[in-house]
Coordinates of C-alpha atoms in Angstrom, one line a residue:
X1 CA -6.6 -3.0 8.1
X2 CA -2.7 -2.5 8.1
X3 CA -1.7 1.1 9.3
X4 CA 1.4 2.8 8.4
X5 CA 3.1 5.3 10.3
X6 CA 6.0 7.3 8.5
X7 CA 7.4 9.3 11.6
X8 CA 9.0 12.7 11.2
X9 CA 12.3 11.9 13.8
X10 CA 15.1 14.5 12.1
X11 CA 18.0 13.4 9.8
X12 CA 16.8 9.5 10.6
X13 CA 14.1 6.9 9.8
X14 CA 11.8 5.3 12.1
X15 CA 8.3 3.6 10.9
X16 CA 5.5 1.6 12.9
X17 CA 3.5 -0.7 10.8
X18 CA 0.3 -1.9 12.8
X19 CA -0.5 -5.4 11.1
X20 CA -3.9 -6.6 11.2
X21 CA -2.6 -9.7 13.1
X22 CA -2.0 -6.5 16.2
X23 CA 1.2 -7.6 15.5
X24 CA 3.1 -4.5 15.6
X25 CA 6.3 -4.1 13.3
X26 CA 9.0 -0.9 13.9
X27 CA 11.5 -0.4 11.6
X28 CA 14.5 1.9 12.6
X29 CA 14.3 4.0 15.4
X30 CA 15.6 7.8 15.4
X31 CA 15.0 10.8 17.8
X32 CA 14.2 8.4 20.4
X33 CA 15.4 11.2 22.9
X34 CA 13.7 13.3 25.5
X35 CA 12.3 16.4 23.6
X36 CA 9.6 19.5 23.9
X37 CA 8.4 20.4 20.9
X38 CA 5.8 18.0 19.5
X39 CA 3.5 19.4 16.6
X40 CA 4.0 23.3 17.3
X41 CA 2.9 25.7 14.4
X42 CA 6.2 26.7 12.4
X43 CA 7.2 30.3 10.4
X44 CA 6.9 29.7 6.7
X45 CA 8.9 30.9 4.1
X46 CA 8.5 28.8 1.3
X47 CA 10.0 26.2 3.7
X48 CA 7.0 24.0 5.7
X49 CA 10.0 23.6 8.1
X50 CA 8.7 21.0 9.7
X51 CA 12.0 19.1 10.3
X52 CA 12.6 21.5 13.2
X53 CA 9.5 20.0 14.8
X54 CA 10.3 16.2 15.3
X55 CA 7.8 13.4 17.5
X56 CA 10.0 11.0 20.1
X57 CA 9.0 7.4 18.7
X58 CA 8.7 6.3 22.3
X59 CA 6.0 8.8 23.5
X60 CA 4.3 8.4 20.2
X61 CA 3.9 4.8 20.5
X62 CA 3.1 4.9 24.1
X63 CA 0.6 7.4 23.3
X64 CA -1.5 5.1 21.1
X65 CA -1.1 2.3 23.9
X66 CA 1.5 0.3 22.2
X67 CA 3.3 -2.4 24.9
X68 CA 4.4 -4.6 22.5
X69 CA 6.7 -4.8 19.3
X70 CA 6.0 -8.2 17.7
X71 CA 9.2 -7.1 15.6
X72 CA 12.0 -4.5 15.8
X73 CA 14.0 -4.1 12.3
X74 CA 17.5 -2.1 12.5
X75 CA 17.9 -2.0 8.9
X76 CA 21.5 -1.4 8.8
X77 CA 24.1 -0.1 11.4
X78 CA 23.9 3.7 11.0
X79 CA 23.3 5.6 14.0
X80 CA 20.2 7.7 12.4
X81 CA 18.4 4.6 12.5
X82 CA 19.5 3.2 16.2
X83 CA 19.4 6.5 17.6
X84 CA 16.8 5.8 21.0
X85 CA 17.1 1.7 20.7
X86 CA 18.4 1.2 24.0
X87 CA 15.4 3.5 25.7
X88 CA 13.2 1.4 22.9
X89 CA 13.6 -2.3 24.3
X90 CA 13.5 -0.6 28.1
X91 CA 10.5 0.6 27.2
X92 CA 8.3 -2.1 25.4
X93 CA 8.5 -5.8 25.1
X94 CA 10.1 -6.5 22.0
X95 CA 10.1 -10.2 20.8
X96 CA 11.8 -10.4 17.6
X97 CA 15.1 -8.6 16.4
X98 CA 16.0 -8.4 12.6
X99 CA 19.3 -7.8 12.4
X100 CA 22.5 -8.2 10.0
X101 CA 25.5 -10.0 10.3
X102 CA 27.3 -6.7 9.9
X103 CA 31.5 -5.9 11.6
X104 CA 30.6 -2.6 11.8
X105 CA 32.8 -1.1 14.9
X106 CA 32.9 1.9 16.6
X107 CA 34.7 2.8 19.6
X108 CA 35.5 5.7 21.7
X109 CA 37.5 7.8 19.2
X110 CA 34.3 7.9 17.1
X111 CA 33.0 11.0 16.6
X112 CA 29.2 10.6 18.2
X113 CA 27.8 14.1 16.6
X114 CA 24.0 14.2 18.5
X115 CA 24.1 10.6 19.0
X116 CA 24.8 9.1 22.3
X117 CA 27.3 6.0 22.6
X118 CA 24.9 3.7 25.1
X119 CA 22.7 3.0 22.4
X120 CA 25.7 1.6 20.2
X121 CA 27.1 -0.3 23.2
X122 CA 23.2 -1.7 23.9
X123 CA 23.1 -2.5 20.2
X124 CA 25.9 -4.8 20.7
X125 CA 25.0 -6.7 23.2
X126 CA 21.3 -7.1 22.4
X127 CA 22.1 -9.0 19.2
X128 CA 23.9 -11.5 20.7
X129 CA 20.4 -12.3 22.5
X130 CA 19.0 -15.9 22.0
X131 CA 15.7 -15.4 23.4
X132 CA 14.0 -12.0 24.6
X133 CA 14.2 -10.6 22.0
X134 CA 15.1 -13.8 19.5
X135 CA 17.7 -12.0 17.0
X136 CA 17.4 -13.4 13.7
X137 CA 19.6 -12.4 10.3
X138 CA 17.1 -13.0 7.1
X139 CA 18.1 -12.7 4.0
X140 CA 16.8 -11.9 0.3
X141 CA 13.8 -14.9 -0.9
X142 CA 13.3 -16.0 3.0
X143 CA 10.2 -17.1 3.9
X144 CA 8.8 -18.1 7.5
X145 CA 5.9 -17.7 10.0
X146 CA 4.3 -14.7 10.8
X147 CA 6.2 -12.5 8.6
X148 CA 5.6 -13.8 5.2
X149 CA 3.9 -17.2 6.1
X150 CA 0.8 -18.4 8.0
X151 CA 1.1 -20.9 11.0
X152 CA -0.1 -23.3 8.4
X153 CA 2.4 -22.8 5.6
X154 CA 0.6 -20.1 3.4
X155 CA 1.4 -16.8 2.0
X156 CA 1.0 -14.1 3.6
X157 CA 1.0 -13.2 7.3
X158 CA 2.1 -10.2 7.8
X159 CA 2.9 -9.7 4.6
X160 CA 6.8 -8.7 4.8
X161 CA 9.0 -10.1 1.9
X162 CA 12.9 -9.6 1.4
X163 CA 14.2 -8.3 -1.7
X164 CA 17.8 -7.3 0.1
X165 CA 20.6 -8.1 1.9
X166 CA 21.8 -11.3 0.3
X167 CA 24.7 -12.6 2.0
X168 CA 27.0 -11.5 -0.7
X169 CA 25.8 -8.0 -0.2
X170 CA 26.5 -8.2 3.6
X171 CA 29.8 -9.6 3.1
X172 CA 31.0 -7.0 0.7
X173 CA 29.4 -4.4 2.9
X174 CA 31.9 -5.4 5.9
X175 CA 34.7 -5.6 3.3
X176 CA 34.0 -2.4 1.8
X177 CA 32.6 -0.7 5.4
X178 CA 30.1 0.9 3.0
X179 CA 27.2 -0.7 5.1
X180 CA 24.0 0.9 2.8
X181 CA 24.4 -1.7 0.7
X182 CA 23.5 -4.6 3.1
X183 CA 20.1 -2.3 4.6
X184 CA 16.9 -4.7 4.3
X185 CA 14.5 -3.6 1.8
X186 CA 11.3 -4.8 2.2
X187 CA 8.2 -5.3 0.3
X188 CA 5.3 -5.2 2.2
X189 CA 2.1 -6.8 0.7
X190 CA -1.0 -5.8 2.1
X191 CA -4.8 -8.2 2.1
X192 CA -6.1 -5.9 -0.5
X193 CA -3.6 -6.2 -3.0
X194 CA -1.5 -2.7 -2.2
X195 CA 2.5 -2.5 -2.3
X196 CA 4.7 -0.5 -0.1
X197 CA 8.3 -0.9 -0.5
X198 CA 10.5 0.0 3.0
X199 CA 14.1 0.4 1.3
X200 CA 16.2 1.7 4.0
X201 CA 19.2 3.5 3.1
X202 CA 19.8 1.2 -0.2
X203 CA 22.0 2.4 -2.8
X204 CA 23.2 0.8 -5.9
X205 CA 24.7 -2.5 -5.8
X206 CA 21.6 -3.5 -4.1
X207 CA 18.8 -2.0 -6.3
X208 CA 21.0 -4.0 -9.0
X209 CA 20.5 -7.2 -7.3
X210 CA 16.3 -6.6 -6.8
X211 CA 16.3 -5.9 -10.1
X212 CA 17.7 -8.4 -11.9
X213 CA 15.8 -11.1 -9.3
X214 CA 12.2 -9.5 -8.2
X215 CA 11.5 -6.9 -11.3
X216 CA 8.2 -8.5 -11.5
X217 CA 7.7 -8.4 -7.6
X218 CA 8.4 -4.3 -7.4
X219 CA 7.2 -3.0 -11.1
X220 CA 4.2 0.1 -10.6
X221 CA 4.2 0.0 -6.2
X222 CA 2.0 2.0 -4.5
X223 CA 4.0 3.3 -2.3
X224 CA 8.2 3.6 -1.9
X225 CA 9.6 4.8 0.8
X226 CA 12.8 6.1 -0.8
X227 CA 16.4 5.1 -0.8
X228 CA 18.4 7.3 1.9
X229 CA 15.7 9.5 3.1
X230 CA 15.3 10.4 -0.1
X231 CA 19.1 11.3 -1.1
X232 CA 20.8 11.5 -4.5
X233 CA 23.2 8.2 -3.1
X234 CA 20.0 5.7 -3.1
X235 CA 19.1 3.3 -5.6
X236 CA 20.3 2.8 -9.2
X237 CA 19.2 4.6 -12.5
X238 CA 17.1 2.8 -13.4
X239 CA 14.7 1.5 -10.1
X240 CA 12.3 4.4 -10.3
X241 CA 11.7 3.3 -14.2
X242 CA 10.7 -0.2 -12.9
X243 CA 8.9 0.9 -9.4
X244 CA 6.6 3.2 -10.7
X245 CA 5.5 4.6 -7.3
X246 CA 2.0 6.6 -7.4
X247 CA 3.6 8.2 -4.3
X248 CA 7.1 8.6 -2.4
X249 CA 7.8 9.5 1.3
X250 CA 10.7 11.2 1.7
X251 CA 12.6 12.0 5.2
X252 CA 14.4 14.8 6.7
X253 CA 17.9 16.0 4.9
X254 CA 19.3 18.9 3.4
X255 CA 17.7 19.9 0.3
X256 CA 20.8 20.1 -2.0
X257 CA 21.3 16.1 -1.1
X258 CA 17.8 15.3 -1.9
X259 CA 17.4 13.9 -5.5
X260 CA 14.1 15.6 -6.3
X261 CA 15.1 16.0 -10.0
X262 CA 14.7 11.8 -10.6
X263 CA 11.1 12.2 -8.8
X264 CA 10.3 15.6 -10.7
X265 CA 11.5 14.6 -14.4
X266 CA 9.1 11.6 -14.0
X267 CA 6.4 13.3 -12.8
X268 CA 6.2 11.1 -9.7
X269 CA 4.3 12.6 -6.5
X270 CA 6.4 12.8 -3.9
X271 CA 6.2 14.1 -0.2
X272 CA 8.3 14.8 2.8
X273 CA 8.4 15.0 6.7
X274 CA 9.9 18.2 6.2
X275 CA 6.3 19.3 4.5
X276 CA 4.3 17.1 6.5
X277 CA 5.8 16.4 9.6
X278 CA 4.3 12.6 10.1
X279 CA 2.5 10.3 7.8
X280 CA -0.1 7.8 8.5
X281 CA -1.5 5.5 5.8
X282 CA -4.7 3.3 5.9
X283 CA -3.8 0.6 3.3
X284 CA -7.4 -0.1 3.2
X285 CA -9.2 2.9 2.4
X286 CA -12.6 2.8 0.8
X287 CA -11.3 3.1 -2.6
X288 CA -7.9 2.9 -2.1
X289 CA -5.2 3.9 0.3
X290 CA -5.8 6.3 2.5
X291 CA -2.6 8.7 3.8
X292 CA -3.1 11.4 6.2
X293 CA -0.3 13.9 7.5
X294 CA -0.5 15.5 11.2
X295 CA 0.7 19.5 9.7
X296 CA -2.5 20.9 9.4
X297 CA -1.0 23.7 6.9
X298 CA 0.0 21.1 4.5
X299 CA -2.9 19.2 4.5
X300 CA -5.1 22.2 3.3
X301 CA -2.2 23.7 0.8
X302 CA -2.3 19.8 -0.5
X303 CA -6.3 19.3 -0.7
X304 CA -8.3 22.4 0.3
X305 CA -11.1 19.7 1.1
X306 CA -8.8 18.2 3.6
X307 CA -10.7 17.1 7.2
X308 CA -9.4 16.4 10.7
X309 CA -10.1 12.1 11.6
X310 CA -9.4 11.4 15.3
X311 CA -8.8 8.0 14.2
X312 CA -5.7 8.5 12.6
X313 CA -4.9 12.0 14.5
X314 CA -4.2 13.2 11.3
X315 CA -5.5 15.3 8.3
X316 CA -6.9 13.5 5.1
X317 CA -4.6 14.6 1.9
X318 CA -5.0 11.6 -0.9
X319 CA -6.3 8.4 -1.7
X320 CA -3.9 6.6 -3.7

């Protein structure tokens, strides 16, 4: 079975795919800092707050037993989604590095906010890497082993397909310094059949692209993780129309920049971290897709039939 993990990590994204190969598949990394608060009960107020309650990536992985990432995918050069990388590759093996041929620069007049500058400089030098981890720039349509393909040519593998950047995209990202618009957005296929789109922080002129050229691919998914954590600068005005999803995972921002409205005047379900803290999905349920969350109050304001499974550390919500 493929597993999904959607990690609460702040303003940021960071999500561990667990392939059925054991090939394990991070994309993003945020909050990968020392911390002290792991799943502690919050105050509510109409507010599930659990935003203020983040995991660290690193001792979550390490946790389950995790030694090595098969794949590491920095979706685009923001620092919410590079935000622990350096302490990430120290820590586990990681053997492959998706990466774009972004110009991005930053130097030491940039303003760093919570972020710390090592894990830029580390981000630099680690894609010029030829081997350890092998660094490679895919683009929209590629196939190849182990991702999409079998060692013997077939479809499948792990079941990640491109629908974005194209090299246009990337190129007008670095002429623009807009770099959303050359994120990867990937659609990931699972053995029975399910879809779960991963569409970084996406905006419009690349949801106009995957429309016009995988419409088919990406009509009624299972599953989006949205545009931009969620904000009201991801996709187009049309993808949610075409998508379909039966659910959305949002992440962590403030809630006058979330776009709840295009979910809500849909009727699309819809969830965050903030409600939820993290997300775990078992893509082959027994009749379905089965998605867990690890805030206990949540789970039984969601489905007062929820229970507790050790195997996912998490408490049942939803089969989808």
């Amino acid at each position: 079975m493929g597993i999904v993990h959607f990690l609460n990590v702040n303003e940021g994204d960071c999500i561990w795919i667990e392939h059925p190969s054991e090939h394990n598949t991070i994309i993003d990394i945020s909050n990968g800092q020392e911390i002290t608060n792991i799943f502690e009960s919050a105050s509510l107020s109409g507010n599930y707050n659990q935003k203020n309650y983040p995991v660290n990536p690193i001792k979550y992985l390490k946790n389950r037993n995790v030694n090595t990432i098969f794949r590491f995918i920095l979706t685009h050069p923001d620092m919410d989604h590079m935000d622990g990388i350096k302490e990430l590759f120290n820590t586990f093996e990681v053997l492959n590095f998706w990466d774009t041929k972004n110009t991005k620069v930053m130097d030491d007049n940039s303003s760093w906010g919570r972020y710390d500058k090592a894990d830029w400089d580390f981000y630099q030098e680690v894609r010029k890497s030829s081997s350890s981890p092998k660094v490679l720039h895919l683009y929209a349509g590629q196939k190849g082993k182990y991702y999409n393909q079998t060692e013997d040519g077939k479809s499948g593998a792990d079941g990640l397909y491109l629908l974005a950047p194209t090299m246009d995209l990337v190129e007008e990202a670095n002429k623009s310094k807009d770099y959303n618009d050359c994120s990867y957005v990937i659609l990931y296929k699972t053995g029975n059949n399910k879809k779960i789109v991963f569409a970084g922080d996406s905006a419009k002129k690349t949801w106009d692209y995957i429309l016009e050229n995988y419409e088919e691919d990406i009509k009624d998914v299972d599953i989006l993780i949205a545009p931009h954590h969620g904000r009201k600068t991801g996709g187009n005005d049309e993808y949610l129309d075409v998508l379909n999803p039966k659910l959305t995972l949002f992440g962590n921002a403030k809630s006058e920049y979330l776009d709840y409205s295009s979910w809500n005047n849909r009727g699309l379900d819809h969830i965050t971290n903030n409600q939820a803290n993290c997300i775990i999905i078992n893509t082959n349920g027994k009749n379905g897709m089965d998605v867990y969350v690890t805030y206990e109050v949540f789970a039984k304001k969601r489905n007062p039939d929820t229970f507790y499974d050790e195997a996912y550390a998490g408490w049942y919500i939803i089969t989808i």
